PDB file of C-alpha atoms in Angstrom:
ATOM      1  CA  UNK A   3     -36.127  12.629 102.392  1.00 94.00           C
ATOM      2  CA  UNK A   4     -35.117  16.263 102.313  1.00 95.00           C
ATOM      3  CA  UNK A   5     -37.793  18.320 100.611  1.00 97.00           C
ATOM      4  CA  UNK A   6     -39.529  21.663 100.389  1.00 98.00           C
ATOM      5  CA  UNK A   7     -43.236  21.697  99.607  1.00 98.00           C
ATOM      6  CA  UNK A   8     -44.852  24.962  98.579  1.00 98.00           C
ATOM      7  CA  UNK A   9     -48.427  26.156  98.696  1.00 98.00           C
ATOM      8  CA  UNK A  10     -50.672  26.113  95.669  1.00 98.00           C
ATOM      9  CA  UNK A  11     -51.189  28.491  92.789  1.00 98.00           C
ATOM     10  CA  UNK A  12     -52.682  31.918  93.419  1.00 98.00           C
ATOM     11  CA  UNK A  13     -54.592  34.393  91.278  1.00 98.00           C
ATOM     12  CA  UNK A  14     -54.609  37.955  92.564  1.00 98.00           C
ATOM     13  CA  UNK A  15     -55.772  41.341  91.405  1.00 98.00           C
ATOM     14  CA  UNK A  16     -53.356  44.246  90.968  1.00 98.00           C
ATOM     15  CA  UNK A  17     -52.662  45.953  94.279  1.00 97.00           C
ATOM     16  CA  UNK A  18     -53.417  42.852  96.340  1.00 98.00           C
ATOM     17  CA  UNK A  19     -50.969  40.843  98.430  1.00 98.00           C
ATOM     18  CA  UNK A  20     -49.956  37.210  98.259  1.00 98.00           C
ATOM     19  CA  UNK A  21     -48.266  34.994 100.851  1.00 98.00           C
ATOM     20  CA  UNK A  22     -46.556  31.816  99.687  1.00 98.00           C
ATOM     21  CA  UNK A  23     -45.537  29.079 102.110  1.00 98.00           C
ATOM     22  CA  UNK A  24     -42.679  26.606 101.940  1.00 98.00           C
ATOM     23  CA  UNK A  25     -42.713  23.634 104.314  1.00 98.00           C
ATOM     24  CA  UNK A  26     -39.439  21.871 104.967  1.00 98.00           C
ATOM     25  CA  UNK A  27     -38.904  18.275 105.992  1.00 96.00           C
ATOM     26  CA  UNK A  28     -36.037  15.832 106.375  1.00 95.00           C
ATOM     27  CA  UNK A  29     -33.486  18.271 107.786  1.00 95.00           C
ATOM     28  CA  UNK A  30     -32.976  20.804 110.575  1.00 94.00           C
ATOM     29  CA  UNK A  31     -35.055  23.675 109.208  1.00 95.00           C
ATOM     30  CA  UNK A  32     -33.736  26.358 111.543  1.00 93.00           C
ATOM     31  CA  UNK A  33     -30.107  25.820 110.557  1.00 92.00           C
ATOM     32  CA  UNK A  34     -30.165  26.645 106.839  1.00 94.00           C
ATOM     33  CA  UNK A  35     -30.946  29.822 104.940  1.00 96.00           C
ATOM     34  CA  UNK A  36     -34.093  29.700 102.804  1.00 97.00           C
ATOM     35  CA  UNK A  37     -33.896  31.717  99.589  1.00 97.00           C
ATOM     36  CA  UNK A  38     -36.724  32.852  97.340  1.00 98.00           C
ATOM     37  CA  UNK A  39     -36.262  32.980  93.565  1.00 98.00           C
ATOM     38  CA  UNK A  40     -38.813  33.776  90.896  1.00 98.00           C
ATOM     39  CA  UNK A  41     -39.128  33.149  87.178  1.00 97.00           C
ATOM     40  CA  UNK A  42     -41.522  35.231  85.099  1.00 97.00           C
ATOM     41  CA  UNK A  43     -42.965  33.583  81.981  1.00 95.00           C
ATOM     42  CA  UNK A  44     -40.267  33.286  79.327  1.00 94.00           C
ATOM     43  CA  UNK A  45     -37.720  35.013  81.574  1.00 96.00           C
ATOM     44  CA  UNK A  46     -34.708  34.009  83.636  1.00 96.00           C
ATOM     45  CA  UNK A  47     -34.214  33.344  87.325  1.00 97.00           C
ATOM     46  CA  UNK A  48     -34.369  36.311  89.696  1.00 97.00           C
ATOM     47  CA  UNK A  49     -33.121  36.145  93.290  1.00 96.00           C
ATOM     48  CA  UNK A  50     -35.491  37.908  95.689  1.00 97.00           C
ATOM     49  CA  UNK A  51     -33.917  37.427  99.092  1.00 96.00           C
ATOM     50  CA  UNK A  52     -33.127  35.019 101.887  1.00 96.00           C
ATOM     51  CA  UNK A  53     -34.135  34.250 105.453  1.00 96.00           C
ATOM     52  CA  UNK A  54     -32.312  32.493 108.291  1.00 96.00           C
ATOM     53  CA  UNK A  55     -35.085  30.749 110.242  1.00 95.00           C
ATOM     54  CA  UNK A  56     -33.112  30.385 113.460  1.00 92.00           C
ATOM     55  CA  UNK A  57     -32.792  34.142 113.930  1.00 94.00           C
ATOM     56  CA  UNK A  58     -35.312  35.583 111.501  1.00 93.00           C
ATOM     57  CA  UNK A  59     -32.536  37.585 109.821  1.00 96.00           C
ATOM     58  CA  UNK A  60     -33.375  38.570 106.259  1.00 97.00           C
ATOM     59  CA  UNK A  61     -31.615  40.026 103.230  1.00 95.00           C
ATOM     60  CA  UNK A  62     -33.549  41.309 100.230  1.00 96.00           C
ATOM     61  CA  UNK A  63     -32.631  42.221  96.684  1.00 94.00           C
ATOM     62  CA  UNK A  64     -32.790  45.984  96.415  1.00 93.00           C
ATOM     63  CA  UNK A  65     -35.596  45.708  93.868  1.00 94.00           C
ATOM     64  CA  UNK A  66     -37.867  44.059  96.440  1.00 95.00           C
ATOM     65  CA  UNK A  67     -36.996  46.069  99.532  1.00 94.00           C
ATOM     66  CA  UNK A  68     -40.184  47.357 101.160  1.00 95.00           C
ATOM     67  CA  UNK A  69     -42.514  45.208  99.087  1.00 97.00           C
ATOM     68  CA  UNK A  70     -41.450  41.690 100.064  1.00 98.00           C
ATOM     69  CA  UNK A  71     -41.377  40.207 103.554  1.00 98.00           C
ATOM     70  CA  UNK A  72     -39.853  36.844 104.407  1.00 98.00           C
ATOM     71  CA  UNK A  73     -40.723  35.137 107.672  1.00 98.00           C
ATOM     72  CA  UNK A  74     -40.756  31.687 109.190  1.00 97.00           C
ATOM     73  CA  UNK A  75     -42.415  29.596 111.867  1.00 97.00           C
ATOM     74  CA  UNK A  76     -39.840  27.158 113.188  1.00 96.00           C
ATOM     75  CA  UNK A  77     -42.479  25.273 115.193  1.00 96.00           C
ATOM     76  CA  UNK A  78     -43.914  23.957 111.925  1.00 97.00           C
ATOM     77  CA  UNK A  79     -40.765  24.139 109.775  1.00 97.00           C
ATOM     78  CA  UNK A  80     -42.335  26.582 107.365  1.00 98.00           C
ATOM     79  CA  UNK A  81     -41.050  29.678 105.606  1.00 98.00           C
ATOM     80  CA  UNK A  82     -43.248  32.364 104.108  1.00 98.00           C
ATOM     81  CA  UNK A  83     -42.791  35.018 101.469  1.00 98.00           C
ATOM     82  CA  UNK A  84     -45.293  37.845 101.152  1.00 98.00           C
ATOM     83  CA  UNK A  85     -45.441  40.294  98.274  1.00 98.00           C
ATOM     84  CA  UNK A  86     -47.593  43.397  98.619  1.00 98.00           C
ATOM     85  CA  UNK A  87     -48.805  45.841  96.005  1.00 97.00           C
ATOM     86  CA  UNK A  88     -48.896  43.196  93.297  1.00 98.00           C
ATOM     87  CA  UNK A  89     -48.457  44.301  89.695  1.00 97.00           C
ATOM     88  CA  UNK A  90     -48.893  42.406  86.459  1.00 97.00           C
ATOM     89  CA  UNK A  91     -45.133  42.002  86.163  1.00 97.00           C
ATOM     90  CA  UNK A  92     -45.133  40.049  89.442  1.00 98.00           C
ATOM     91  CA  UNK A  93     -46.791  37.210  87.544  1.00 98.00           C
ATOM     92  CA  UNK A  94     -44.222  34.458  87.927  1.00 98.00           C
ATOM     93  CA  UNK A  95     -43.350  31.033  89.265  1.00 97.00           C
ATOM     94  CA  UNK A  96     -41.991  31.541  92.787  1.00 98.00           C
ATOM     95  CA  UNK A  97     -39.551  29.064  94.286  1.00 98.00           C
ATOM     96  CA  UNK A  98     -38.134  28.577  97.749  1.00 98.00           C
ATOM     97  CA  UNK A  99     -34.725  26.929  97.962  1.00 98.00           C
ATOM     98  CA  UNK A 100     -32.357  25.787 100.658  1.00 97.00           C
ATOM     99  CA  UNK A 101     -28.777  26.909 101.103  1.00 92.00           C
ATOM    100  CA  UNK A 102     -26.319  24.064 100.632  1.00 90.00           C
ATOM    101  CA  UNK A 103     -24.371  22.919 103.678  1.00 83.00           C
ATOM    102  CA  UNK A 104     -21.329  22.290 101.472  1.00 84.00           C
ATOM    103  CA  UNK A 105     -21.103  25.724  99.862  1.00 85.00           C
ATOM    104  CA  UNK A 106     -22.863  28.794 101.108  1.00 84.00           C
ATOM    105  CA  UNK A 107     -25.353  30.374  98.696  1.00 89.00           C
ATOM    106  CA  UNK A 108     -25.488  27.342  96.416  1.00 94.00           C
ATOM    107  CA  UNK A 109     -29.151  26.308  96.378  1.00 97.00           C
ATOM    108  CA  UNK A 110     -29.346  22.538  96.582  1.00 96.00           C
ATOM    109  CA  UNK A 111     -32.968  21.743  97.469  1.00 97.00           C
ATOM    110  CA  UNK A 112     -35.862  23.520  95.789  1.00 98.00           C
ATOM    111  CA  UNK A 113     -39.600  23.610  96.272  1.00 98.00           C
ATOM    112  CA  UNK A 114     -41.837  22.674  93.368  1.00 98.00           C
ATOM    113  CA  UNK A 115     -42.755  26.291  92.705  1.00 98.00           C
ATOM    114  CA  UNK A 116     -45.895  28.346  93.239  1.00 98.00           C
ATOM    115  CA  UNK A 117     -47.462  30.102  90.276  1.00 98.00           C
ATOM    116  CA  UNK A 118     -48.721  33.566  91.130  1.00 98.00           C
ATOM    117  CA  UNK A 119     -50.850  35.237  88.487  1.00 98.00           C
ATOM    118  CA  UNK A 120     -51.695  38.921  88.787  1.00 98.00           C
ATOM    119  CA  UNK A 121     -54.595  39.904  86.599  1.00 97.00           C
ATOM    120  CA  UNK A 122     -57.581  42.191  86.756  1.00 95.00           C
TER     121      UNK A 122
ATOM    122  CA  UNK B   6     -23.517  45.210  91.600  1.00 85.00           C
ATOM    123  CA  UNK B   7     -21.887  42.233  89.942  1.00 92.00           C
ATOM    124  CA  UNK B   8     -23.344  41.556  86.514  1.00 94.00           C
ATOM    125  CA  UNK B   9     -23.315  38.126  84.936  1.00 97.00           C
ATOM    126  CA  UNK B  10     -23.364  37.364  81.222  1.00 98.00           C
ATOM    127  CA  UNK B  11     -23.623  34.029  79.456  1.00 98.00           C
ATOM    128  CA  UNK B  12     -22.791  32.954  75.949  1.00 98.00           C
ATOM    129  CA  UNK B  13     -24.240  31.788  73.772  1.00 97.00           C
ATOM    130  CA  UNK B  14     -27.826  32.662  74.678  1.00 97.00           C
ATOM    131  CA  UNK B  15     -28.922  29.524  72.880  1.00 97.00           C
ATOM    132  CA  UNK B  16     -27.433  26.630  71.011  1.00 97.00           C
ATOM    133  CA  UNK B  17     -28.505  23.503  69.211  1.00 97.00           C
ATOM    134  CA  UNK B  18     -26.853  20.153  69.799  1.00 96.00           C
ATOM    135  CA  UNK B  19     -27.351  16.490  69.057  1.00 96.00           C
ATOM    136  CA  UNK B  20     -27.368  13.539  71.411  1.00 96.00           C
ATOM    137  CA  UNK B  21     -23.764  12.529  71.955  1.00 96.00           C
ATOM    138  CA  UNK B  22     -22.330  16.012  71.327  1.00 96.00           C
ATOM    139  CA  UNK B  23     -20.172  17.950  73.748  1.00 97.00           C
ATOM    140  CA  UNK B  24     -21.441  21.391  74.709  1.00 97.00           C
ATOM    141  CA  UNK B  25     -19.649  24.294  76.376  1.00 98.00           C
ATOM    142  CA  UNK B  26     -21.388  27.284  77.941  1.00 98.00           C
ATOM    143  CA  UNK B  27     -19.503  30.357  79.102  1.00 98.00           C
ATOM    144  CA  UNK B  28     -20.346  32.626  82.026  1.00 98.00           C
ATOM    145  CA  UNK B  29     -18.557  35.915  82.658  1.00 98.00           C
ATOM    146  CA  UNK B  30     -18.696  38.159  85.738  1.00 97.00           C
ATOM    147  CA  UNK B  31     -18.264  41.938  85.634  1.00 96.00           C
ATOM    148  CA  UNK B  32     -15.602  41.668  88.346  1.00 95.00           C
ATOM    149  CA  UNK B  33     -13.671  38.886  89.999  1.00 96.00           C
ATOM    150  CA  UNK B  34     -15.802  36.433  91.928  1.00 95.00           C
ATOM    151  CA  UNK B  35     -12.925  34.031  92.655  1.00 95.00           C
ATOM    152  CA  UNK B  36     -14.742  30.664  92.609  1.00 95.00           C
ATOM    153  CA  UNK B  37     -18.118  31.784  93.969  1.00 95.00           C
ATOM    154  CA  UNK B  38     -19.949  30.454  90.942  1.00 97.00           C
ATOM    155  CA  UNK B  39     -22.701  27.833  90.726  1.00 97.00           C
ATOM    156  CA  UNK B  40     -24.496  26.257  87.762  1.00 98.00           C
ATOM    157  CA  UNK B  41     -28.141  25.153  87.517  1.00 98.00           C
ATOM    158  CA  UNK B  42     -30.250  23.255  85.023  1.00 98.00           C
ATOM    159  CA  UNK B  43     -33.834  24.415  84.528  1.00 98.00           C
ATOM    160  CA  UNK B  44     -36.599  22.674  82.605  1.00 96.00           C
ATOM    161  CA  UNK B  45     -39.924  24.422  81.827  1.00 92.00           C
ATOM    162  CA  UNK B  46     -42.211  24.579  84.836  1.00 90.00           C
ATOM    163  CA  UNK B  47     -39.777  22.624  86.994  1.00 94.00           C
ATOM    164  CA  UNK B  48     -37.563  23.563  89.890  1.00 95.00           C
ATOM    165  CA  UNK B  49     -33.938  24.363  89.078  1.00 97.00           C
ATOM    166  CA  UNK B  50     -31.372  21.673  89.773  1.00 98.00           C
ATOM    167  CA  UNK B  51     -27.941  22.461  91.205  1.00 98.00           C
ATOM    168  CA  UNK B  52     -25.254  20.912  89.010  1.00 98.00           C
ATOM    169  CA  UNK B  53     -21.972  22.517  89.997  1.00 98.00           C
ATOM    170  CA  UNK B  54     -20.966  24.580  93.020  1.00 97.00           C
ATOM    171  CA  UNK B  55     -17.771  26.470  93.787  1.00 96.00           C
ATOM    172  CA  UNK B  56     -17.071  26.662  90.051  1.00 97.00           C
ATOM    173  CA  UNK B  57     -15.942  23.062  89.645  1.00 97.00           C
ATOM    174  CA  UNK B  58     -17.430  20.813  92.337  1.00 97.00           C
ATOM    175  CA  UNK B  59     -20.005  18.315  91.120  1.00 97.00           C
ATOM    176  CA  UNK B  60     -23.198  18.251  93.183  1.00 97.00           C
ATOM    177  CA  UNK B  61     -24.029  14.834  94.604  1.00 95.00           C
ATOM    178  CA  UNK B  62     -26.100  12.748  92.225  1.00 96.00           C
ATOM    179  CA  UNK B  63     -25.237  14.772  89.117  1.00 98.00           C
ATOM    180  CA  UNK B  64     -23.783  12.705  86.265  1.00 97.00           C
ATOM    181  CA  UNK B  65     -20.056  13.051  85.653  1.00 97.00           C
ATOM    182  CA  UNK B  66     -20.652  14.231  82.075  1.00 98.00           C
ATOM    183  CA  UNK B  67     -21.234  17.653  83.643  1.00 98.00           C
ATOM    184  CA  UNK B  68     -18.139  19.611  84.600  1.00 98.00           C
ATOM    185  CA  UNK B  69     -17.287  23.164  85.522  1.00 98.00           C
ATOM    186  CA  UNK B  70     -14.120  25.197  85.405  1.00 98.00           C
ATOM    187  CA  UNK B  71     -12.806  28.709  85.745  1.00 98.00           C
ATOM    188  CA  UNK B  72     -12.001  31.336  88.329  1.00 97.00           C
ATOM    189  CA  UNK B  73     -11.938  35.092  88.599  1.00 97.00           C
ATOM    190  CA  UNK B  74     -14.279  36.365  85.898  1.00 97.00           C
ATOM    191  CA  UNK B  75     -14.506  33.568  83.333  1.00 98.00           C
ATOM    192  CA  UNK B  76     -16.203  30.214  83.825  1.00 98.00           C
ATOM    193  CA  UNK B  77     -17.389  27.327  81.701  1.00 98.00           C
ATOM    194  CA  UNK B  78     -19.905  24.532  82.027  1.00 98.00           C
ATOM    195  CA  UNK B  79     -19.182  21.545  79.807  1.00 98.00           C
ATOM    196  CA  UNK B  80     -21.555  18.717  79.066  1.00 98.00           C
ATOM    197  CA  UNK B  81     -19.949  15.773  77.313  1.00 96.00           C
ATOM    198  CA  UNK B  82     -21.960  13.093  75.523  1.00 95.00           C
ATOM    199  CA  UNK B  83     -25.249  15.027  75.630  1.00 96.00           C
ATOM    200  CA  UNK B  84     -28.222  12.914  76.652  1.00 96.00           C
ATOM    201  CA  UNK B  85     -31.892  13.558  75.804  1.00 95.00           C
ATOM    202  CA  UNK B  86     -32.600  14.640  79.384  1.00 96.00           C
ATOM    203  CA  UNK B  87     -29.884  17.329  79.180  1.00 97.00           C
ATOM    204  CA  UNK B  88     -31.837  19.582  76.824  1.00 95.00           C
ATOM    205  CA  UNK B  89     -32.743  22.461  79.104  1.00 97.00           C
ATOM    206  CA  UNK B  90     -31.742  25.991  80.037  1.00 98.00           C
ATOM    207  CA  UNK B  91     -28.587  26.488  82.087  1.00 98.00           C
ATOM    208  CA  UNK B  92     -27.927  29.373  84.455  1.00 98.00           C
ATOM    209  CA  UNK B  93     -24.829  30.486  86.263  1.00 98.00           C
ATOM    210  CA  UNK B  94     -25.144  32.217  89.635  1.00 97.00           C
ATOM    211  CA  UNK B  95     -22.590  34.210  91.579  1.00 96.00           C
ATOM    212  CA  UNK B  96     -22.403  34.439  95.353  1.00 90.00           C
ATOM    213  CA  UNK B  97     -19.307  36.633  95.740  1.00 88.00           C
ATOM    214  CA  UNK B  98     -21.559  39.548  96.624  1.00 84.00           C
ATOM    215  CA  UNK B  99     -23.401  37.587  99.307  1.00 80.00           C
ATOM    216  CA  UNK B 100     -25.953  38.091 100.654  1.00 83.00           C
ATOM    217  CA  UNK B 101     -27.115  39.416  97.289  1.00 86.00           C
ATOM    218  CA  UNK B 102     -26.997  36.750  94.632  1.00 92.00           C
ATOM    219  CA  UNK B 103     -27.151  37.199  90.876  1.00 94.00           C
ATOM    220  CA  UNK B 104     -28.074  34.776  88.124  1.00 97.00           C
ATOM    221  CA  UNK B 105     -26.861  34.926  84.562  1.00 97.00           C
ATOM    222  CA  UNK B 106     -29.455  35.350  81.786  1.00 98.00           C
ATOM    223  CA  UNK B 107     -29.402  31.686  80.860  1.00 98.00           C
ATOM    224  CA  UNK B 108     -28.357  29.514  77.914  1.00 98.00           C
ATOM    225  CA  UNK B 109     -30.996  27.396  76.228  1.00 98.00           C
ATOM    226  CA  UNK B 110     -29.757  24.116  74.809  1.00 98.00           C
ATOM    227  CA  UNK B 111     -32.143  22.504  72.363  1.00 95.00           C
ATOM    228  CA  UNK B 112     -32.094  19.575  70.015  1.00 90.00           C
ATOM    229  CA  UNK B 113     -30.572  20.099  66.592  1.00 88.00           C
TER     230      UNK B 113
END
């Protein structure tokens, strides 16, 4: 079946970096945008950016420009999202999600989420 | 940037009730509006895309309407599994997407 499986929870110190992976299966990985969305504890959903695996093209929310990098390895159907210079307010549940084929920028398949905790 | 607002921010309902949630955009987004259901610690679930199209596998008690700046999500005959937080999301300003602040629906 179509699914996205993310890497496990991470605990990082302020200033460190974290790289979260998102492995796709059950569909043609290179043909769909992968988006990254996060949810801080008790907060709403926040769109971070998107990646088109076939070309490597990326678009980032202005807030994350320069601090977030999205990449992919199409040989293993995996997308990655790296955040550098972690701060305590980066503590959140991070999700990858696939763009729907039926309606662009509707996110129809989601990973299970990766909890990233930033604490000294 | 297009700003999204939702009302109410929370509401209480009983099983069997009908519930309506409103989402408003700061400028016209035609029908580039999607709705998601989120439960604590779980991945969001796409319910409605293009303002009124029901995502495959989503029960028909969920419906969406609206265009331009004003949209609604209606849940008829609320079921126990429907108690969750609901978010609207605009994609008019693609590639930069924006979510609304969410509406929490809990049990009365």
